[in-house]
MMTF fields as JSON, N, C-alpha, C and O atoms, coordinates in Angstrom:
{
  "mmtfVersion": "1.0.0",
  "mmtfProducer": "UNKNOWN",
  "numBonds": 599,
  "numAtoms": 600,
  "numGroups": 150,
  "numChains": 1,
  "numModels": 1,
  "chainsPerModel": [1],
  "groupsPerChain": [150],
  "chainIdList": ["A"],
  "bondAtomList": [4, 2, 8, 6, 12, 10, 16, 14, 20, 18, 24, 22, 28, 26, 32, 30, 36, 34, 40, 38, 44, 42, 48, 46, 52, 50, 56, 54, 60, 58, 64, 62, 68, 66, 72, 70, 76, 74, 80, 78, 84, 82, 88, 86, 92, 90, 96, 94, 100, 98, 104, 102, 108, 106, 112, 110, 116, 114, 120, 118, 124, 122, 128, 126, 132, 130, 136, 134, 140, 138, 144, 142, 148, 146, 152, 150, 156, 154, 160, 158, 164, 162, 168, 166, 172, 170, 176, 174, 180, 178, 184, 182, 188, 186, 192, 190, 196, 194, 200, 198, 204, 202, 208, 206, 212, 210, 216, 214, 220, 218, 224, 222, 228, 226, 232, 230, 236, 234, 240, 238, 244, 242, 248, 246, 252, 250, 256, 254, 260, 258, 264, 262, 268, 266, 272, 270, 276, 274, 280, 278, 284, 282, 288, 286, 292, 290, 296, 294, 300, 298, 304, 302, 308, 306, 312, 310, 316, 314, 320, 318, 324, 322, 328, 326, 332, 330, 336, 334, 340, 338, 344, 342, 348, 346, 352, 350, 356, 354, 360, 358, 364, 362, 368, 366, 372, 370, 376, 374, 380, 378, 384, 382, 388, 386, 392, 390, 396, 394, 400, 398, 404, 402, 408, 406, 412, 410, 416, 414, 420, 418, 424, 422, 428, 426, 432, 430, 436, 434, 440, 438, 444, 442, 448, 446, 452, 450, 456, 454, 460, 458, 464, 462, 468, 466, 472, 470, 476, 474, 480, 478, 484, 482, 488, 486, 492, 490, 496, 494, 500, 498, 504, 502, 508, 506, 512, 510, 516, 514, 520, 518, 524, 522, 528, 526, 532, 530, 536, 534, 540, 538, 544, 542, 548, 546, 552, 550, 556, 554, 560, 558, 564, 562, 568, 566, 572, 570, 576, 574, 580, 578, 584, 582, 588, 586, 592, 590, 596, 594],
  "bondOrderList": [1, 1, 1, 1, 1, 1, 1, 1, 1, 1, 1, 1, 1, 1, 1, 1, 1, 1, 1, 1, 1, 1, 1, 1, 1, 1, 1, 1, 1, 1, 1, 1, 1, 1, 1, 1, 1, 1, 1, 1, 1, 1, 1, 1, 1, 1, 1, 1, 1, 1, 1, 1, 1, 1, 1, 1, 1, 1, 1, 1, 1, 1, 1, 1, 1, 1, 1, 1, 1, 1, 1, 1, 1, 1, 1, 1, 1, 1, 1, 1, 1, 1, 1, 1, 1, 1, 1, 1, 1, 1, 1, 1, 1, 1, 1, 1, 1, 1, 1, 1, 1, 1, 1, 1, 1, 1, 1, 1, 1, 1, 1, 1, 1, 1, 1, 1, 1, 1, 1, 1, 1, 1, 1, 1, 1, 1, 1, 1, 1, 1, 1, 1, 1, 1, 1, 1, 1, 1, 1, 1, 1, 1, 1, 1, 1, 1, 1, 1, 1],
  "groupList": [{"groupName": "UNK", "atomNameList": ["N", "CA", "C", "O"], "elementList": ["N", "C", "C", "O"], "formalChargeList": [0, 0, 0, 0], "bondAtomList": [1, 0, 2, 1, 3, 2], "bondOrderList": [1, 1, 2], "singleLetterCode": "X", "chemCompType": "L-PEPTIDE LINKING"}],
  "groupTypeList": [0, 0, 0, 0, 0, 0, 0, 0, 0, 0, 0, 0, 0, 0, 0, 0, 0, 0, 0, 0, 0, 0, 0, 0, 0, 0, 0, 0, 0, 0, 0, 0, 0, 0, 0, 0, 0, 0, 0, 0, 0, 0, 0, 0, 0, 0, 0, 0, 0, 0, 0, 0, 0, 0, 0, 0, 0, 0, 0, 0, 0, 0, 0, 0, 0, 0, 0, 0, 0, 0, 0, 0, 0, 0, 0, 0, 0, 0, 0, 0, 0, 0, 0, 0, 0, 0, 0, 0, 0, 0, 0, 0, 0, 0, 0, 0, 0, 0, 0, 0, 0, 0, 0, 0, 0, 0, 0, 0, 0, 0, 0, 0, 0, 0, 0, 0, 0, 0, 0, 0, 0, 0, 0, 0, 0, 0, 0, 0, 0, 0, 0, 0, 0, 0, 0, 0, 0, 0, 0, 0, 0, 0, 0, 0, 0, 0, 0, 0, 0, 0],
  "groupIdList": [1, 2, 3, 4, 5, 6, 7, 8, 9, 10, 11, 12, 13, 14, 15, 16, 17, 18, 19, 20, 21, 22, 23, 24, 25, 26, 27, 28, 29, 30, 31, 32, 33, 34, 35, 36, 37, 38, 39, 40, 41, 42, 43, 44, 45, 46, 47, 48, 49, 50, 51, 52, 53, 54, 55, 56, 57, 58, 59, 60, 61, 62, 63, 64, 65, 66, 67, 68, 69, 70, 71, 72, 73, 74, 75, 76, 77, 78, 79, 80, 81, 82, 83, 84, 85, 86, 87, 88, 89, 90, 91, 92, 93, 94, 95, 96, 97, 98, 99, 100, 101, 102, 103, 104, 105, 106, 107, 108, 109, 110, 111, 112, 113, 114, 115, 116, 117, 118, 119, 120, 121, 122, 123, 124, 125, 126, 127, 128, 129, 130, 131, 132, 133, 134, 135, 136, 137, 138, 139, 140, 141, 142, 143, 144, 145, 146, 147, 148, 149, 150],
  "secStructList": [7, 7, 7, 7, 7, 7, 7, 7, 1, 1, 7, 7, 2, 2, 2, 2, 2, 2, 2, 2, 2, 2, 2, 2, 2, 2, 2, 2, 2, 2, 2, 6, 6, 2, 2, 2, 2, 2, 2, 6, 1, 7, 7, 2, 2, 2, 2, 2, 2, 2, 2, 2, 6, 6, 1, 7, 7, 3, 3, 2, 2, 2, 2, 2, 2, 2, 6, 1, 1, 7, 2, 2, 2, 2, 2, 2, 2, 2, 2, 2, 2, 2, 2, 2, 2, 1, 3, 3, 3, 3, 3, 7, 6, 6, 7, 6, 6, 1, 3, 3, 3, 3, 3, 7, 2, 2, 2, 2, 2, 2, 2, 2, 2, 2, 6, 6, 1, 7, 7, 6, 6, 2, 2, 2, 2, 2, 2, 1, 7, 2, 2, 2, 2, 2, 2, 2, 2, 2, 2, 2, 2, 2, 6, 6, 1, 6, 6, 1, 7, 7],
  "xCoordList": [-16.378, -16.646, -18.15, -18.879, -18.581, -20.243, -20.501, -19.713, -21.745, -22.525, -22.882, -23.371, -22.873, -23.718, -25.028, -25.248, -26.061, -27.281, -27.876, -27.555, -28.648, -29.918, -30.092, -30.075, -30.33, -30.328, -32.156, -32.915, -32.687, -33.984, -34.591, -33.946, -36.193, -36.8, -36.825, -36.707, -37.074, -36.693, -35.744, -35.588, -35.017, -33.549, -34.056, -35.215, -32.963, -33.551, -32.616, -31.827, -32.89, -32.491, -31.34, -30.94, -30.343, -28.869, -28.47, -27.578, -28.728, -28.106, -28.803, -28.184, -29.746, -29.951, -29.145, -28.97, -28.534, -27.528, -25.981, -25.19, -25.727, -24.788, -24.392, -23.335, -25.938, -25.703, -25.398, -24.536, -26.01, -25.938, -24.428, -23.958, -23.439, -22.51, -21.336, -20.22, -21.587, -21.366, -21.094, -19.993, -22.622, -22.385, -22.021, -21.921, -21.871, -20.782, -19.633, -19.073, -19.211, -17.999, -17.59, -16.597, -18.047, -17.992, -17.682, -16.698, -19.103, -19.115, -18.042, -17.879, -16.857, -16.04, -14.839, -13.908, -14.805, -13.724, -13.548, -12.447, -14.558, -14.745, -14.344, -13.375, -15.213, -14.618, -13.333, -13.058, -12.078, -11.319, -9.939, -8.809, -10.786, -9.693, -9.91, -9.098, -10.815, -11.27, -10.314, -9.87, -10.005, -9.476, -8.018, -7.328, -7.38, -5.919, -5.58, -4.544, -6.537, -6.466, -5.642, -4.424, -7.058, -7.209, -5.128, -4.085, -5.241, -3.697, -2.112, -1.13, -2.667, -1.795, -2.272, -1.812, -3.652, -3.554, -4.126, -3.91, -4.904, -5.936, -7.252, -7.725, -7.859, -9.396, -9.55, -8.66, -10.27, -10.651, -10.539, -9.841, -11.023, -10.8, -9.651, -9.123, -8.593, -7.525, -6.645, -5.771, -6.605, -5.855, -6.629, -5.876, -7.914, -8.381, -6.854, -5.955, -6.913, -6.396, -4.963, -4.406, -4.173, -3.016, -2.273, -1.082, -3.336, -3.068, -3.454, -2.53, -4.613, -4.213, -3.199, -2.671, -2.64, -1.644, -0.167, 0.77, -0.242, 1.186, 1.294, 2.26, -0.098, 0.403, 1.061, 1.863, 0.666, 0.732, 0.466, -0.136, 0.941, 0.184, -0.77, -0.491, -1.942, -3.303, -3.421, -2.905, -4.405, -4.848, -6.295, -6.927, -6.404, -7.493, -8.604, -8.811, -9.331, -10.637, -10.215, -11.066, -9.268, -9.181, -9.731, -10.721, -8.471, -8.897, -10.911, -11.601, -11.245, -12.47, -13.107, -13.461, -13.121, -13.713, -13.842, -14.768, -12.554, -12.098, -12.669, -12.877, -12.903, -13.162, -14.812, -15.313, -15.319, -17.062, -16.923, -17.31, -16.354, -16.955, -16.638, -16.052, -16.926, -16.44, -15.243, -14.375, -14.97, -13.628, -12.979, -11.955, -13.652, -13.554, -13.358, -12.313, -13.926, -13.281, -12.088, -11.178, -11.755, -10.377, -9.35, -8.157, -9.662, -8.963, -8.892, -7.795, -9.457, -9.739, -8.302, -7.528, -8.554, -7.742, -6.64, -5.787, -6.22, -5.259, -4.117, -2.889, -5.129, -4.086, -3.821, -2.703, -4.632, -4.655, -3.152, -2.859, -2.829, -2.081, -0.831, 0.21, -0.986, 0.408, 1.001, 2.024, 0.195, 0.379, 1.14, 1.938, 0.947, 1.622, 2.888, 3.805, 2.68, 4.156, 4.157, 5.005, 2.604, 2.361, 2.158, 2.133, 2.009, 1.42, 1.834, 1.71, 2.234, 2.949, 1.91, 1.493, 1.786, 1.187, 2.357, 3.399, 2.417, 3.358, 2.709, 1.901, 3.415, 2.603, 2.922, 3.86, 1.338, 1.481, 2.498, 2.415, 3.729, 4.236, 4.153, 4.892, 2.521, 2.035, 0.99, 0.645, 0.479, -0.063, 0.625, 0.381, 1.224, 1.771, 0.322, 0.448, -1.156, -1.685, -2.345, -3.392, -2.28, -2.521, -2.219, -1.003, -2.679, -1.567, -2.035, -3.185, -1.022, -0.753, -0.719, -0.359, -1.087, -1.212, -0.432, -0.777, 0.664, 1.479, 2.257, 2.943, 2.174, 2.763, 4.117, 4.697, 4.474, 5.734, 6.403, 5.797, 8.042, 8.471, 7.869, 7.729, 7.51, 7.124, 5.433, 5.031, 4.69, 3.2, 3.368, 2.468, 4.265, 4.407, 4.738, 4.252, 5.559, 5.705, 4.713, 4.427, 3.843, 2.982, 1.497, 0.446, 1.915, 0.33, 1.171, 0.431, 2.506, 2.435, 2.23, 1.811, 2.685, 2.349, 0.652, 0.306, -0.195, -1.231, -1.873, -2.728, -1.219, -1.514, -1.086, -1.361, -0.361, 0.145, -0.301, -0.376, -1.188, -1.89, -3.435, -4.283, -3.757, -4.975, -4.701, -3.934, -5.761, -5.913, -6.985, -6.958, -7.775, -8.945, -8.59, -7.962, -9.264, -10.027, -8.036, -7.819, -7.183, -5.738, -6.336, -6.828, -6.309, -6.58, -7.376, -7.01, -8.341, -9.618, -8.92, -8.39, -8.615, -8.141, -6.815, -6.523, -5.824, -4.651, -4.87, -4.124, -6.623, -7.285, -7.634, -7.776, -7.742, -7.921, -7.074, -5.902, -7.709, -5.807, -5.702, -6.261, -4.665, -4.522, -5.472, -5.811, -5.9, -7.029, -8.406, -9.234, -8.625, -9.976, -10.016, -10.937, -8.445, -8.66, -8.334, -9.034, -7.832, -7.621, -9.179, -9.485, -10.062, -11.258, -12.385, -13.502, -11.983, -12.241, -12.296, -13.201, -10.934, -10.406, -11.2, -11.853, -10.967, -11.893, -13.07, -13.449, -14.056, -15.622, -15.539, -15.969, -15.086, -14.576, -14.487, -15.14, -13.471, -12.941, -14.39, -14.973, -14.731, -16.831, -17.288, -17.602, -17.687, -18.549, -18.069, -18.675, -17.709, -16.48, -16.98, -17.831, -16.709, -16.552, -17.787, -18.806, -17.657, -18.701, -20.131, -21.167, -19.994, -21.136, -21.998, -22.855, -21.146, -21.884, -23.387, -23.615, -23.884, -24.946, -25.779, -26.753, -25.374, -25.903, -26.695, -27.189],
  "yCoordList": [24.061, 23.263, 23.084, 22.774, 23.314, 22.675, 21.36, 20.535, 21.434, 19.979, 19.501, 20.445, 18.824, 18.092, 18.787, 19.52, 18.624, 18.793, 17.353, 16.702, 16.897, 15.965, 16.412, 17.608, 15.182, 15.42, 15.964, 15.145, 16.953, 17.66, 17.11, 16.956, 16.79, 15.909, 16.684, 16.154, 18.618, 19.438, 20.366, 20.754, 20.752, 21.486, 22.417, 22.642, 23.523, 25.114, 25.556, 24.882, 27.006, 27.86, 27.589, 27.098, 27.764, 28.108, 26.678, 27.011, 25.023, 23.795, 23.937, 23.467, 24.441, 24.74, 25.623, 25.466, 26.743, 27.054, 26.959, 27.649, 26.353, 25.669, 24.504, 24.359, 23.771, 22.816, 23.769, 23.523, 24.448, 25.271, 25.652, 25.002, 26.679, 26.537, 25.509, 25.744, 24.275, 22.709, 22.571, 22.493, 22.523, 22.497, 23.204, 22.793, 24.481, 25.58, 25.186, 25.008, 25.019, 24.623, 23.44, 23.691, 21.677, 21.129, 21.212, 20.804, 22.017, 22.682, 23.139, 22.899, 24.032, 24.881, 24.129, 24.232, 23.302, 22.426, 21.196, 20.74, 20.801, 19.597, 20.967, 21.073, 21.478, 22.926, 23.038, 22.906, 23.358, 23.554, 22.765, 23.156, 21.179, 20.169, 19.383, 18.612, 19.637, 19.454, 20.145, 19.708, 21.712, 22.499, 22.026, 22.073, 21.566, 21.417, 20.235, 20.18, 19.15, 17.833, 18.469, 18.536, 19.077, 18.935, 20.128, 19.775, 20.859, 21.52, 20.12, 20.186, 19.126, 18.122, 16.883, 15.748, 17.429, 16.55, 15.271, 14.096, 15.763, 14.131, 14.501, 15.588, 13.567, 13.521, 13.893, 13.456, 14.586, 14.128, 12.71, 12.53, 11.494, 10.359, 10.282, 10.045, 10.425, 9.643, 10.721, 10.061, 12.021, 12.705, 11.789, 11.051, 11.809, 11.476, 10.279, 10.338, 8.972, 7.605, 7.883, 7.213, 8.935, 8.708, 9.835, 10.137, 10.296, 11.038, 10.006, 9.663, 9.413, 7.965, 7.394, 7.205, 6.917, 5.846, 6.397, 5.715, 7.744, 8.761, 7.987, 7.429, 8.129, 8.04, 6.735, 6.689, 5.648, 3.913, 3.141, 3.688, 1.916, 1.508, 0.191, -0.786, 0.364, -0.174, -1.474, -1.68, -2.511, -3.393, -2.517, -1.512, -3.357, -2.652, -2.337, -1.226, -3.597, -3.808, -2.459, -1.576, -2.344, -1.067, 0.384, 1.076, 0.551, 1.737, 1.765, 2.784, 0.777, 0.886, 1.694, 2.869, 0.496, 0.978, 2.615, 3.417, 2.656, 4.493, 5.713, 6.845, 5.259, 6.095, 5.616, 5.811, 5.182, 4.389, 4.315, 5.373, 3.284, 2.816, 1.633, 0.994, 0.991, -0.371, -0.702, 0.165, -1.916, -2.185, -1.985, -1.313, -2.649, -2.469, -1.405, -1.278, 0.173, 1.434, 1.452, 1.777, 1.18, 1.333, 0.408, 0.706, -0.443, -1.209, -0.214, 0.311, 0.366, 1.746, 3.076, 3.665, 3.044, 4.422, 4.014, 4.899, 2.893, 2.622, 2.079, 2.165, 1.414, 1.197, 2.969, 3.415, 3.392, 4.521, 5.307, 6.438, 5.128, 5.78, 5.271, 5.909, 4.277, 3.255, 4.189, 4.867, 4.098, 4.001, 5.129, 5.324, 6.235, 7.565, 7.469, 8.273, 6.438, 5.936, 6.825, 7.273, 6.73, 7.457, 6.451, 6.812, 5.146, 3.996, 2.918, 2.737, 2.137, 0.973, -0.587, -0.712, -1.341, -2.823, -3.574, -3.324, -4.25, -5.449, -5.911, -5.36, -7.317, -8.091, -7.299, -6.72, -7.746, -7.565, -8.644, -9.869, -7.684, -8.73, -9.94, -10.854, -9.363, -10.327, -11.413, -12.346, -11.411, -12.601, -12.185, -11.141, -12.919, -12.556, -12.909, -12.672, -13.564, -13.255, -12.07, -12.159, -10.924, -9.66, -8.746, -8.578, -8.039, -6.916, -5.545, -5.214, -5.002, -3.83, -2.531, -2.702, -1.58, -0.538, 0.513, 0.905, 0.713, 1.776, 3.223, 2.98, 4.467, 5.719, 5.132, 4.125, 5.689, 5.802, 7.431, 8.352, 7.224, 8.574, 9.933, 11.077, 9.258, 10.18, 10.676, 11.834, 9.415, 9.992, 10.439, 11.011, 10.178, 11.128, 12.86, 13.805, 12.825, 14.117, 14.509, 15.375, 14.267, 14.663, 14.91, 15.494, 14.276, 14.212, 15.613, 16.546, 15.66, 16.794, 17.989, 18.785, 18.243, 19.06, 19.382, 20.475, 18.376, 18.669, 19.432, 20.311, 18.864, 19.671, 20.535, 20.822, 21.199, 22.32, 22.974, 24.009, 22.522, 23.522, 23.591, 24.146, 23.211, 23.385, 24.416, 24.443, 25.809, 26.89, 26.952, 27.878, 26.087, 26.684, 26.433, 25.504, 27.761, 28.08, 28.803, 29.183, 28.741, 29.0, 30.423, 30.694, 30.953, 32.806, 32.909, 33.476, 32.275, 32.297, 31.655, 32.488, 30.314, 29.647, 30.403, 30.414, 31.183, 32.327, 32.743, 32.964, 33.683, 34.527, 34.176, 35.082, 33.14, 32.255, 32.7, 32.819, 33.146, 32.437, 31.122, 30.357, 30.871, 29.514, 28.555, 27.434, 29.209, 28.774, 28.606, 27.944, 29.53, 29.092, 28.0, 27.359, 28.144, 26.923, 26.085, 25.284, 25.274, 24.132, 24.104, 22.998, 25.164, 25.03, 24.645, 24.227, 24.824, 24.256, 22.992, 22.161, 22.958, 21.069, 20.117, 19.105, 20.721, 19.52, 19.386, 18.335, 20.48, 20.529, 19.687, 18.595, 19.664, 18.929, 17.526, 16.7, 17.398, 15.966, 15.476, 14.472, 15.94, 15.504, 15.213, 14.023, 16.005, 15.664, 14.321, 13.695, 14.284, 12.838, 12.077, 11.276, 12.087, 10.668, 9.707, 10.096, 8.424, 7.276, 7.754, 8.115, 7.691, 7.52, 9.209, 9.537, 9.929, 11.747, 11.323, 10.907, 11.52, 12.141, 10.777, 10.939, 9.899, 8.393, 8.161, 7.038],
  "zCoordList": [60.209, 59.026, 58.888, 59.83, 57.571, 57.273, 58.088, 58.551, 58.106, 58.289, 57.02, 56.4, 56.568, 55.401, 55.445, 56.41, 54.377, 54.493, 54.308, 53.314, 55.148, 53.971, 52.744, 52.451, 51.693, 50.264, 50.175, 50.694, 49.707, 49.952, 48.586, 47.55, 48.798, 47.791, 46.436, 45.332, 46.789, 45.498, 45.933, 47.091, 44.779, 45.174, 45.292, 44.942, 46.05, 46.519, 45.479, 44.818, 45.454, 44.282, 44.279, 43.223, 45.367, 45.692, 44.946, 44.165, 44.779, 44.784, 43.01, 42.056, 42.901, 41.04, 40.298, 39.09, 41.084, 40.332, 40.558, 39.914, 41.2, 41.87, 40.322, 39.708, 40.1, 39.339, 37.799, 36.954, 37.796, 36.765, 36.48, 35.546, 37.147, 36.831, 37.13, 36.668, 37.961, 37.041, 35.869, 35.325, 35.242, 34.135, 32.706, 31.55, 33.359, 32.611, 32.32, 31.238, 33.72, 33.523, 32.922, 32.238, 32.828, 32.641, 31.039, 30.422, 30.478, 28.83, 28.308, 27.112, 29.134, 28.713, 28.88, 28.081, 29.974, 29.531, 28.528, 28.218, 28.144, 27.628, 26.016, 25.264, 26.096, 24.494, 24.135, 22.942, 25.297, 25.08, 25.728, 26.022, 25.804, 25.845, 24.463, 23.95, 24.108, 22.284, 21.331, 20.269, 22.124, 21.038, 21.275, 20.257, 22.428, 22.741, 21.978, 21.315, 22.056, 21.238, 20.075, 19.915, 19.034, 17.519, 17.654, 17.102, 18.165, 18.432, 17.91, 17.171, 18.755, 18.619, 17.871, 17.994, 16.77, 15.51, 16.269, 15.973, 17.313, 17.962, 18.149, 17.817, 18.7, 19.123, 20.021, 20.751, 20.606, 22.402, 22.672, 23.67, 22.087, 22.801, 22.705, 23.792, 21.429, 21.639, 22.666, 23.229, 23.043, 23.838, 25.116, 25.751, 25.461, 27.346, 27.322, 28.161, 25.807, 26.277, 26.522, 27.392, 25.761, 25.975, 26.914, 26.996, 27.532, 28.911, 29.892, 30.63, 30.088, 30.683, 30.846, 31.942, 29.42, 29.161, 29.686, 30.1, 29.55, 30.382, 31.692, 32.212, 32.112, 33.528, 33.975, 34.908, 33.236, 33.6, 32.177, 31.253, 32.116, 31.289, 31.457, 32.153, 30.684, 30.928, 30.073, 28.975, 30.994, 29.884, 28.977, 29.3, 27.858, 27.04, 28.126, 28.614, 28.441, 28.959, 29.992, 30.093, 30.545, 32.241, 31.446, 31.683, 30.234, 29.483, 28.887, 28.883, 28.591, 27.941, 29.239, 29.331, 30.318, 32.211, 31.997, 31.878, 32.012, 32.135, 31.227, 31.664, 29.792, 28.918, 28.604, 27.497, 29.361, 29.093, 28.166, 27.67, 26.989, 26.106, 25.823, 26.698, 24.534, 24.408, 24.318, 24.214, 24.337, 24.065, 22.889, 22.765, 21.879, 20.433, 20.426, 19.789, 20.951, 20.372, 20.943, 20.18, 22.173, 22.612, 21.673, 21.728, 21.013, 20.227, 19.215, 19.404, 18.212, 17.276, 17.495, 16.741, 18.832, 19.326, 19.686, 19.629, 20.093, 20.102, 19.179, 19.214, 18.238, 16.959, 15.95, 15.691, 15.714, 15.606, 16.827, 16.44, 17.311, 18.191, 17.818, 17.664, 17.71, 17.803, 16.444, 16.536, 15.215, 13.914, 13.91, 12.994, 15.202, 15.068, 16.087, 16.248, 16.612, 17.435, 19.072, 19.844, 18.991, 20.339, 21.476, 22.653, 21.077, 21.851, 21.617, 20.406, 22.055, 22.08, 22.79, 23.941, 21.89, 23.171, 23.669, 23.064, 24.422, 25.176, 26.448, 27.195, 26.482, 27.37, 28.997, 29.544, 29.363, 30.881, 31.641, 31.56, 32.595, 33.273, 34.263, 34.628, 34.589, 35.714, 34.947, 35.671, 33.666, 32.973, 31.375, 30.77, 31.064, 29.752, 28.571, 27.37, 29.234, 28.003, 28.2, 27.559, 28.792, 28.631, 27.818, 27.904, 27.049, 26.406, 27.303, 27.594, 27.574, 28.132, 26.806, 25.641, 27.279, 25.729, 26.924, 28.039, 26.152, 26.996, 26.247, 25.254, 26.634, 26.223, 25.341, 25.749, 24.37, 24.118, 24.846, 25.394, 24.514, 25.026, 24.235, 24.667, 22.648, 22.196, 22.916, 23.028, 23.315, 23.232, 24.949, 25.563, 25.36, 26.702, 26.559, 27.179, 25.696, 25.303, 25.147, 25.974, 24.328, 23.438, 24.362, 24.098, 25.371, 26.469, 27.524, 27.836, 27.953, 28.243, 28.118, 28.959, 26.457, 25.407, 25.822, 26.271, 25.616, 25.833, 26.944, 26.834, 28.248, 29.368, 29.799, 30.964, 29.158, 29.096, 28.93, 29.592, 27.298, 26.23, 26.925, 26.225, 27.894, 28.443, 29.221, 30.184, 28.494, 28.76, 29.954, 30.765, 30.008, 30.887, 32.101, 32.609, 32.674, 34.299, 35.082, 36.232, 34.097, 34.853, 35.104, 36.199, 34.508, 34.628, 36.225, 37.255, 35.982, 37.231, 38.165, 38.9, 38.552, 39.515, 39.976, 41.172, 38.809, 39.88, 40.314, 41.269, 40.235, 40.829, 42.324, 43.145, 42.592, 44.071, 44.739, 44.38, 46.256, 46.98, 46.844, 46.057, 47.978, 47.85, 48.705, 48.323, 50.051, 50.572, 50.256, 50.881, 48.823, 48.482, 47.094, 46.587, 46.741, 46.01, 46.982, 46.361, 48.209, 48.272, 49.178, 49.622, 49.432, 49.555, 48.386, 48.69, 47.124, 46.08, 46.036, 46.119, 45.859, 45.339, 46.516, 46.26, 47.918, 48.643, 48.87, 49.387, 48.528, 48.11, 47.104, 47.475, 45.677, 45.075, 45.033, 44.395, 45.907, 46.184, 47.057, 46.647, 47.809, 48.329, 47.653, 47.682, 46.536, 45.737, 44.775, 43.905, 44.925, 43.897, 44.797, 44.411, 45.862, 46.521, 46.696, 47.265, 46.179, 45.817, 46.795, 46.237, 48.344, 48.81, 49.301, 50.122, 48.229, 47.895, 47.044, 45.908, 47.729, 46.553, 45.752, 45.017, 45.964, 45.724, 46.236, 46.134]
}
């Protein structure tokens, strides 16, 4: 297994393009989770919230946390959602003055639909075995983790 490196005061070639296709990739997915949205007649924001909301359902303020922005827009996207019967509010069971913003069966469908329809990186990532993707995912999962790179 690697050692870590010390974080170096200027990057060497190899960690500049490293960052470089980062942010390729980052570009190409954010492109064509845009294009899967507008497919199912949404935004990028409102597909990120109600692929969120699939999974659990959220108080506003958690979703705002999640999607960096204000609350007020999550208030926006979510009535907007509802109106299409993709999203539902009801009280949280553990403080009833909460409202909870939760998937309907339909906007569950509709978030699977979506991830489905996300085309990118499948072609390339089959191309992996399976050892260099789960050598992927946990370089990956490093770099994620809070005290990486901070």
């Amino acid at each position: 297994m690697a050692t870590p490196r010390t974080t170096p005061s200027r990057p060497d070639g190899l960690t500049l393009e490293v960052v470089e296709l980062i942010g390729a990739v980052v570009a190409r997915y954010h492109e064509e989770y845009e294009e899967a949205a507008a497919e199912h007649a949404l935004t990028g924001a409102q597909a990120k919230l109600l692929s969120l909301l699939s999974l659990e359902p959220l108080p506003m303020r958690r979703l705002a946390q999640r999607l960096k922005c204000e609350p007020s827009n999550v208030t926006g996207i979510v009535d907007r959602l509802e109106a299409r019967g993709l999203v539902e509010r009801r009280p949280d069971p553990a403080d009833r003055r909460v409202k909870l913003a939760a998937a309907t069966d339909e906007g569950r469908r509709v978030a699977r639909g979506l991830q489905e329809s996300l085309r990118f990186a499948r072609a390339p990532l089959a191309g992996l075995s399976d050892p260099e993707r789960v050598a992927l995912r946990d370089a990956l999962r490093r770099m994620l983790e809070p005290e990486s790179g901070r």
